[in-house]
C-alpha atoms as a PDB file:
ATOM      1  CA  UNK A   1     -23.565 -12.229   9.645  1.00  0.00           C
ATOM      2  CA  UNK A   2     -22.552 -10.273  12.666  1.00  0.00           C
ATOM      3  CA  UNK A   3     -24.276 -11.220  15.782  1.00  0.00           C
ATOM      4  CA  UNK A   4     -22.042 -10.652  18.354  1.00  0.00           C
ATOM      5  CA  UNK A   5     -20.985  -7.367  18.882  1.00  0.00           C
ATOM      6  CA  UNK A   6     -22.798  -3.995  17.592  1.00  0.00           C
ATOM      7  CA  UNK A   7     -22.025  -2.892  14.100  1.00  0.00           C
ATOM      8  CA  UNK A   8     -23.218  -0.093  11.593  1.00  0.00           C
ATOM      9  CA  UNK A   9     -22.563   1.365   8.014  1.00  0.00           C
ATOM     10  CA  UNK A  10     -21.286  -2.015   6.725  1.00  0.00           C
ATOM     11  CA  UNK A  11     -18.734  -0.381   2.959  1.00  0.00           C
ATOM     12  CA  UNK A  12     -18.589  -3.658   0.789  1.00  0.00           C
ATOM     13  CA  UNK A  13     -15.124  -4.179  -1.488  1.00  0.00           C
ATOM     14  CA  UNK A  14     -14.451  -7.150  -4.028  1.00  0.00           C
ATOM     15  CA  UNK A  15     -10.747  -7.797  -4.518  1.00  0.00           C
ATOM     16  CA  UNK A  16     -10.044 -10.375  -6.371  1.00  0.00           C
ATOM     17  CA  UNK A  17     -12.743 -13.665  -6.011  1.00  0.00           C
ATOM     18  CA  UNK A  18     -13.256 -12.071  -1.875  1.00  0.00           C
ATOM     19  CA  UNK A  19     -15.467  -9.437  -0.712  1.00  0.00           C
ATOM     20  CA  UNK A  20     -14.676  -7.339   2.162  1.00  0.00           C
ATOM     21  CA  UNK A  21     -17.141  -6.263   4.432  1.00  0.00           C
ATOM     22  CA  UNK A  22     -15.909  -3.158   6.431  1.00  0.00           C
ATOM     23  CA  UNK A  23     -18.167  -2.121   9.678  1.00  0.00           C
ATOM     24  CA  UNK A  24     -18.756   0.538  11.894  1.00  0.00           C
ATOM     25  CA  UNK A  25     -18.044  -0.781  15.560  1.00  0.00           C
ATOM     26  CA  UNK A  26     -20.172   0.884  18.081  1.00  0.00           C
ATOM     27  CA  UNK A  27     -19.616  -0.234  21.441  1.00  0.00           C
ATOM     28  CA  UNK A  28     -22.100  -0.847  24.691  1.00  0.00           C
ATOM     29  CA  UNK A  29     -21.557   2.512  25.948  1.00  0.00           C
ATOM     30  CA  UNK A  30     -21.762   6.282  25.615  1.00  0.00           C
ATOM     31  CA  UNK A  31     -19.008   8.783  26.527  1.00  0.00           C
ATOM     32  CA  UNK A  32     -19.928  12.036  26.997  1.00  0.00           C
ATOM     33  CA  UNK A  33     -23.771  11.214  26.097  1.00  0.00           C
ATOM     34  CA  UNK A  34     -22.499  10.293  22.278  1.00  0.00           C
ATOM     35  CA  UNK A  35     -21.764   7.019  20.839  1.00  0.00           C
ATOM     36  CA  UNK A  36     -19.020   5.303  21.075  1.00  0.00           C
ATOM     37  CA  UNK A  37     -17.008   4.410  18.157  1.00  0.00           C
ATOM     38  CA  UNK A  38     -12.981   4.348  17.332  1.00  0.00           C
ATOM     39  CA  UNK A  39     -12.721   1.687  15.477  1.00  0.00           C
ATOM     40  CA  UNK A  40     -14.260  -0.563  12.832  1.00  0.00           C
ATOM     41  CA  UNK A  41     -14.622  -4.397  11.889  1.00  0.00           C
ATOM     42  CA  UNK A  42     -13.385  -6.363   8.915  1.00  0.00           C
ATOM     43  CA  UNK A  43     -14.629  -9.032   7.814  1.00  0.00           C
ATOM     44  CA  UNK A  44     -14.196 -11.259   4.518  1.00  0.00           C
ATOM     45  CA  UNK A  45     -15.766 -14.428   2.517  1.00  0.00           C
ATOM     46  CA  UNK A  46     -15.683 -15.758  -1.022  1.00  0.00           C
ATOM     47  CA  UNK A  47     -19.355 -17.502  -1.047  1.00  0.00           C
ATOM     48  CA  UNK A  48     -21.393 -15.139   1.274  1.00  0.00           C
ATOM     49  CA  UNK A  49     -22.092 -18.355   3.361  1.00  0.00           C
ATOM     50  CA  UNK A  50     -18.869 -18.841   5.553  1.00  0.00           C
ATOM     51  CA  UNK A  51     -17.547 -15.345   7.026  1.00  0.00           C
ATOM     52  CA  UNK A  52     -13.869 -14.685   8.216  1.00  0.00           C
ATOM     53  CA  UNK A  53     -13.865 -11.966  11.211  1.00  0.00           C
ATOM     54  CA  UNK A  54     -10.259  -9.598  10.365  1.00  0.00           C
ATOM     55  CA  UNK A  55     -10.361  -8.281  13.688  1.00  0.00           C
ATOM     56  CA  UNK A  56     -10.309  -4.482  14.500  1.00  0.00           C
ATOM     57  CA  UNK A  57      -9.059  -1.078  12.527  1.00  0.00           C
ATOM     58  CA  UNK A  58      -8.405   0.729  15.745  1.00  0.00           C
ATOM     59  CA  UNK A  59      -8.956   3.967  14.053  1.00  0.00           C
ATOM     60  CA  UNK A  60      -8.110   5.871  17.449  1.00  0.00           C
ATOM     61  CA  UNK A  61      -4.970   4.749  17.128  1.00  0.00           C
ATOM     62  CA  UNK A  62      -4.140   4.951  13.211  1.00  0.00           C
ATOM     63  CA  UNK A  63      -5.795   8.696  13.694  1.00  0.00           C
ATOM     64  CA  UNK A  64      -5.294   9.832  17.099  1.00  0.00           C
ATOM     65  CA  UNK A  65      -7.453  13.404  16.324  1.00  0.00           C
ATOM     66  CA  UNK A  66     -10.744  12.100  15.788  1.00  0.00           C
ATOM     67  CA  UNK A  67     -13.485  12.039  17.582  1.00  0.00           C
ATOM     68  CA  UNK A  68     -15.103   8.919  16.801  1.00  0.00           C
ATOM     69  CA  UNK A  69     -15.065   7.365  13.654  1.00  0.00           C
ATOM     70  CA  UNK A  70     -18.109   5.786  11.508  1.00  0.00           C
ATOM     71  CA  UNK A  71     -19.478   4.723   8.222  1.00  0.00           C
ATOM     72  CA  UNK A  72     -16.247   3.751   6.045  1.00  0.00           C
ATOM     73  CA  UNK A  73     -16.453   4.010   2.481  1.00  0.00           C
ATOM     74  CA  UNK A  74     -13.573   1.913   0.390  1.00  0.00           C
ATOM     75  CA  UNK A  75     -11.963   1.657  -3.179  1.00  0.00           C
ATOM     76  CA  UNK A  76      -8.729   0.385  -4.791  1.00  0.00           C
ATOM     77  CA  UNK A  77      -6.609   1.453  -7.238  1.00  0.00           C
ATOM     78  CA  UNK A  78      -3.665  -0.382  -8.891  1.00  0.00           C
ATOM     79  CA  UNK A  79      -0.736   2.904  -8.777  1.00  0.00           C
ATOM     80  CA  UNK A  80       2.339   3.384 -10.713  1.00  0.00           C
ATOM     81  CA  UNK A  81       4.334   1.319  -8.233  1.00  0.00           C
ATOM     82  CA  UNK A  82       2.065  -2.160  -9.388  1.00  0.00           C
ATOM     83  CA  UNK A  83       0.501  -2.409  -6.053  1.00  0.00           C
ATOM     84  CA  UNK A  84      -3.415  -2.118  -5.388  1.00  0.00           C
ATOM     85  CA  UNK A  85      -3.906   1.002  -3.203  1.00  0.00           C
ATOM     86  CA  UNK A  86      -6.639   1.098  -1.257  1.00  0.00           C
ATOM     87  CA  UNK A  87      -8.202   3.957   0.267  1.00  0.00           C
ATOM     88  CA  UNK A  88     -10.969   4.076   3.586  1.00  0.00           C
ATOM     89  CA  UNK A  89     -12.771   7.047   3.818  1.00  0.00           C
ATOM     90  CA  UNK A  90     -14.700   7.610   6.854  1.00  0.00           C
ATOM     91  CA  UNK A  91     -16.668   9.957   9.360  1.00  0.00           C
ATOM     92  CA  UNK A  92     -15.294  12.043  11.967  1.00  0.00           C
ATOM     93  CA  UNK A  93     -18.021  12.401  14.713  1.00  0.00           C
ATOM     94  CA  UNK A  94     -20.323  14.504  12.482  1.00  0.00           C
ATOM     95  CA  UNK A  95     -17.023  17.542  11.831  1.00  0.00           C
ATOM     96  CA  UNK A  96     -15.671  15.811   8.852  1.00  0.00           C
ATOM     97  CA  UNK A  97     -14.129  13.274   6.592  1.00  0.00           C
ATOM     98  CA  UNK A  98     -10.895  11.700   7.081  1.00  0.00           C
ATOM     99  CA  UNK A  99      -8.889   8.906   5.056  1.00  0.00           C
ATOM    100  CA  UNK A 100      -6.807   5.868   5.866  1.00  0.00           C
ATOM    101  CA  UNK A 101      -4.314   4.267   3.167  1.00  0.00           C
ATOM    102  CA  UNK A 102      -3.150   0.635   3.053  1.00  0.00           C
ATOM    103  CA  UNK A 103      -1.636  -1.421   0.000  1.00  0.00           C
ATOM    104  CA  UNK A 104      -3.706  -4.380   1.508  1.00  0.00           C
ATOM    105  CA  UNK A 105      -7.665  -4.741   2.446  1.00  0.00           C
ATOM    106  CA  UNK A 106      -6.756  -6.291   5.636  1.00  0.00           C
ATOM    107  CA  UNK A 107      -4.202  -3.444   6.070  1.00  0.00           C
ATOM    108  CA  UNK A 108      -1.675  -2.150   8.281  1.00  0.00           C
ATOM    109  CA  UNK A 109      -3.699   1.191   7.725  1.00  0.00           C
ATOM    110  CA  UNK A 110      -2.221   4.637   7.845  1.00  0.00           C
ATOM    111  CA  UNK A 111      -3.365   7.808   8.220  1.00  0.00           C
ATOM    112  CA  UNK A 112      -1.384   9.890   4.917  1.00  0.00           C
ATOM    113  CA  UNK A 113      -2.649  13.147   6.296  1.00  0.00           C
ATOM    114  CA  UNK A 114      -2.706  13.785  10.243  1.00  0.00           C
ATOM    115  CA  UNK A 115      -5.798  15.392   9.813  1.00  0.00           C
ATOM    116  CA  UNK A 116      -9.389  15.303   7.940  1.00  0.00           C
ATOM    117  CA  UNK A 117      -9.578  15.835   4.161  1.00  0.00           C
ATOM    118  CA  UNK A 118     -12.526  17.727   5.354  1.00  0.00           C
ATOM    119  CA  UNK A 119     -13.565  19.426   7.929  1.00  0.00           C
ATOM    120  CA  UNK A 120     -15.566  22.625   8.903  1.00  0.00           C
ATOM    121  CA  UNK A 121     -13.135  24.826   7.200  1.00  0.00           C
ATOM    122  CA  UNK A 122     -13.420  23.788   3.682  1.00  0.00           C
ATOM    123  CA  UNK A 123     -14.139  26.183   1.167  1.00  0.00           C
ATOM    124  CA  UNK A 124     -17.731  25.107  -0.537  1.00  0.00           C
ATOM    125  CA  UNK A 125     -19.504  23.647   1.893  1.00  0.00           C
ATOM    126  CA  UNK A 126     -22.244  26.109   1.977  1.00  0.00           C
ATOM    127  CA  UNK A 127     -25.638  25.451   4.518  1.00  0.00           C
ATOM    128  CA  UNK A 128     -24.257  21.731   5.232  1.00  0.00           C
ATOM    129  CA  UNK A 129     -24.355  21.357   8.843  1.00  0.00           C
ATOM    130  CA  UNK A 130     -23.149  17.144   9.344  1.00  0.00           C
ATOM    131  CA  UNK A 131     -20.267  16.159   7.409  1.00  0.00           C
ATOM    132  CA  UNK A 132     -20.578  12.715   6.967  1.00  0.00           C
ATOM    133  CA  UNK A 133     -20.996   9.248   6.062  1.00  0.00           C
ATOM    134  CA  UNK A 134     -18.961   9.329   2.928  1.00  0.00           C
ATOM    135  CA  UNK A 135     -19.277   7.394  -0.097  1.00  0.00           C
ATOM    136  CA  UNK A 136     -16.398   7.403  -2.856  1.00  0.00           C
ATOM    137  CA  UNK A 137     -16.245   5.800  -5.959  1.00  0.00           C
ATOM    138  CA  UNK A 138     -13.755   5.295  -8.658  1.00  0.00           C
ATOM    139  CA  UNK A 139     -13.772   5.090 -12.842  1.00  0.00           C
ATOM    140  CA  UNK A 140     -13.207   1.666 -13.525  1.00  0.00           C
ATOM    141  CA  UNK A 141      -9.655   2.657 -15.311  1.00  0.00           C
ATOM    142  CA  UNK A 142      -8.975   4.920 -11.856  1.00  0.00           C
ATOM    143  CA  UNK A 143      -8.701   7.640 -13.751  1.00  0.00           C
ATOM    144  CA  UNK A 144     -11.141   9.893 -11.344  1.00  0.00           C
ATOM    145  CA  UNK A 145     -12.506   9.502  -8.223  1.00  0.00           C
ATOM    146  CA  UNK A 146     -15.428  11.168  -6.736  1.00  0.00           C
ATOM    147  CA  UNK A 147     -16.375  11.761  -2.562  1.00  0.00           C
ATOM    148  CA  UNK A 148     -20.092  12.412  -1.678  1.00  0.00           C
ATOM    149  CA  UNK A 149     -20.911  13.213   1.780  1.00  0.00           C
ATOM    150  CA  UNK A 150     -23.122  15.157   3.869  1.00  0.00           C
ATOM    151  CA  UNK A 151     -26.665  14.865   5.937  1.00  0.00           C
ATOM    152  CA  UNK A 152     -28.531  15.504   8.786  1.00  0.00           C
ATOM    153  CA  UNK A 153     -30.234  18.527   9.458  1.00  0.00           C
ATOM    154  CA  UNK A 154     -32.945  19.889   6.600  1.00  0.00           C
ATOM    155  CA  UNK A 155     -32.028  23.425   5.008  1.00  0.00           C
ATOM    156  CA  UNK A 156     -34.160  23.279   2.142  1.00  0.00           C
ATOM    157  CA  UNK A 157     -37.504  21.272   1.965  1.00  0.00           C
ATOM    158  CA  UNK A 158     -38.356  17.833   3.096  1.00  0.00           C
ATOM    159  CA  UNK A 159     -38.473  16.729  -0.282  1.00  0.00           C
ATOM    160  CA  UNK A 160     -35.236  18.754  -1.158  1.00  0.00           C
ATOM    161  CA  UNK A 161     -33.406  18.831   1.754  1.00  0.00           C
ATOM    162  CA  UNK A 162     -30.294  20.482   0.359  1.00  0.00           C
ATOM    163  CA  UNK A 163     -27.472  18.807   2.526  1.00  0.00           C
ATOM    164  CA  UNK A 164     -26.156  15.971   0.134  1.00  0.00           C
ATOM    165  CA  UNK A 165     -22.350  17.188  -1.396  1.00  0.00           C
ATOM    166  CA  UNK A 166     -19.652  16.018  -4.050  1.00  0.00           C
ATOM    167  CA  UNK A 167     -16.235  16.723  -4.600  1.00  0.00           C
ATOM    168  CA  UNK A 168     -13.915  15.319  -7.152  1.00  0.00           C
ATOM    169  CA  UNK A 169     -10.356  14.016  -5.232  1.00  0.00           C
ATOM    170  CA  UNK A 170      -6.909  14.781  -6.712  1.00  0.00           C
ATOM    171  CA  UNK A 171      -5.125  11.882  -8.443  1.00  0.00           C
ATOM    172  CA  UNK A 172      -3.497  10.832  -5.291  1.00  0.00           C
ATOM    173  CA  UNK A 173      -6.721  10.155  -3.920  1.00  0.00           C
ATOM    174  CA  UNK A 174      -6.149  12.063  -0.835  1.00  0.00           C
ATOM    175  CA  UNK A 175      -6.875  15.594  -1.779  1.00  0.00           C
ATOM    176  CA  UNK A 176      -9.256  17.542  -3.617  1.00  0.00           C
ATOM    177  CA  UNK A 177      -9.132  18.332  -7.015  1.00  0.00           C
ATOM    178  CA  UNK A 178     -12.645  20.367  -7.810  1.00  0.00           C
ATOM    179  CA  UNK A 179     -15.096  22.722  -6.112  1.00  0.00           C
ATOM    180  CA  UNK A 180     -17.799  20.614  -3.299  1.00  0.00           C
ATOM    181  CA  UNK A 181     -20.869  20.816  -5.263  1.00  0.00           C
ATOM    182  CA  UNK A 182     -24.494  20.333  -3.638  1.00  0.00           C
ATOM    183  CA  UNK A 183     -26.246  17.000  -5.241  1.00  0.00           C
ATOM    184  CA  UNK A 184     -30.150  17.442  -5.599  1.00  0.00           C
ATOM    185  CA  UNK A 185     -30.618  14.395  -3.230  1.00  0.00           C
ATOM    186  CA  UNK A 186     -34.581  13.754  -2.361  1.00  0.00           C
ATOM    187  CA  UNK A 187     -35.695  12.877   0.756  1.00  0.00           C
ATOM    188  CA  UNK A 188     -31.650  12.568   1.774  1.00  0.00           C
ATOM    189  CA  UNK A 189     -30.655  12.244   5.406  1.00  0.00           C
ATOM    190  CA  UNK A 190     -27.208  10.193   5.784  1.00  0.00           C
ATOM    191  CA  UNK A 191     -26.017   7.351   4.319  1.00  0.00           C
ATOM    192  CA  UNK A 192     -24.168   8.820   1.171  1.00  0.00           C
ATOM    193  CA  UNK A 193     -22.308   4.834   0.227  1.00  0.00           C
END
């Protein structure tokens, strides 16, 4: 689909008779011997034959405190006000999970907190040492909504690796509303969508 720039972590969304295809941009460079990625791709189609390229999420600018930003993970919800909410959860170099907000898939995006949902500091996190690559989903009726996250490094056993979380969010979708539990996740490294 994608052949002419690098991409990663592709988050698929169907609204209405389209799906979106969100993607990690990496670009043809390092900075600072890590990868470089601030912003993500968006692209749509409504008979997985002919694509429509969105343009860029420039992340670094919706969010100027990350890092680098990867692996997006999106939902919508219709709110009280009628509109469909949608909510873009994403990566934060490896240090934690951050959110973007738009009442359209193709956006203008904002960033609701100024900061990660979460990040080193949050209570529950236990051994984890890689917060990332996040994957929500939502009860059809929207009622709850659920974040799993996590990878990387192996604290328990190969077959058990112990670094695989979940946290229920708050009704506003950009908080949390329950303790991060560890998910018995076999063989689990990344890639928590």
């Amino acid at each position: 689909i994608i052949k002419d720039i690098y991409t990663a972590d592709p988050a698929p969304m169907v609204y209405g008779d389209t799906l979106y295809l969100y993607v990690t941009h990496d670009e043809d460079e390092l900075i600072n011997d890590f990868y470089t990625m601030l912003d993500w791709r968006c692209y749509s189609t409504k008979d997985m034959v002919n694509w429509t390229d969105h343009g860029v999420i420039d992340v670094e600018s919706i969010a100027p405190w990350i890092y680098a930003s990867w692996a997006p993970s999106i939902v919508s919800r219709e709110e009280a006000d009628g509109k469909t909410h949608f909510y873009l959860y994403f990566t934060n170099s490896a240090t934690g999970i951050g959110v973007l907000t738009a009442t359209s898939p193709l956006g203008p995006w904002k960033d609701p907190l100024g900061k990660a949902l979460i990040d080193g500091k949050t209570a529950g996190l236990g051994t984890i040492s890689q917060i990332i690559d996040p994957g929500v989903a939502i009860k059809p009726d929207g009622s709850e909504a659920y974040l799993t996250f996590g990878g990387g490094d192996v604290k328990g056993t190969d077959l058990q690796p112990g670094n695989a979380r979940i946290v229920k969010l708050g009704d506003d979708m950009i908080s949390l509303a329950g303790e991060i539990k560890p998910i018995s996740a076999p063989c689990h490294f990344e890639a928590n969508e």
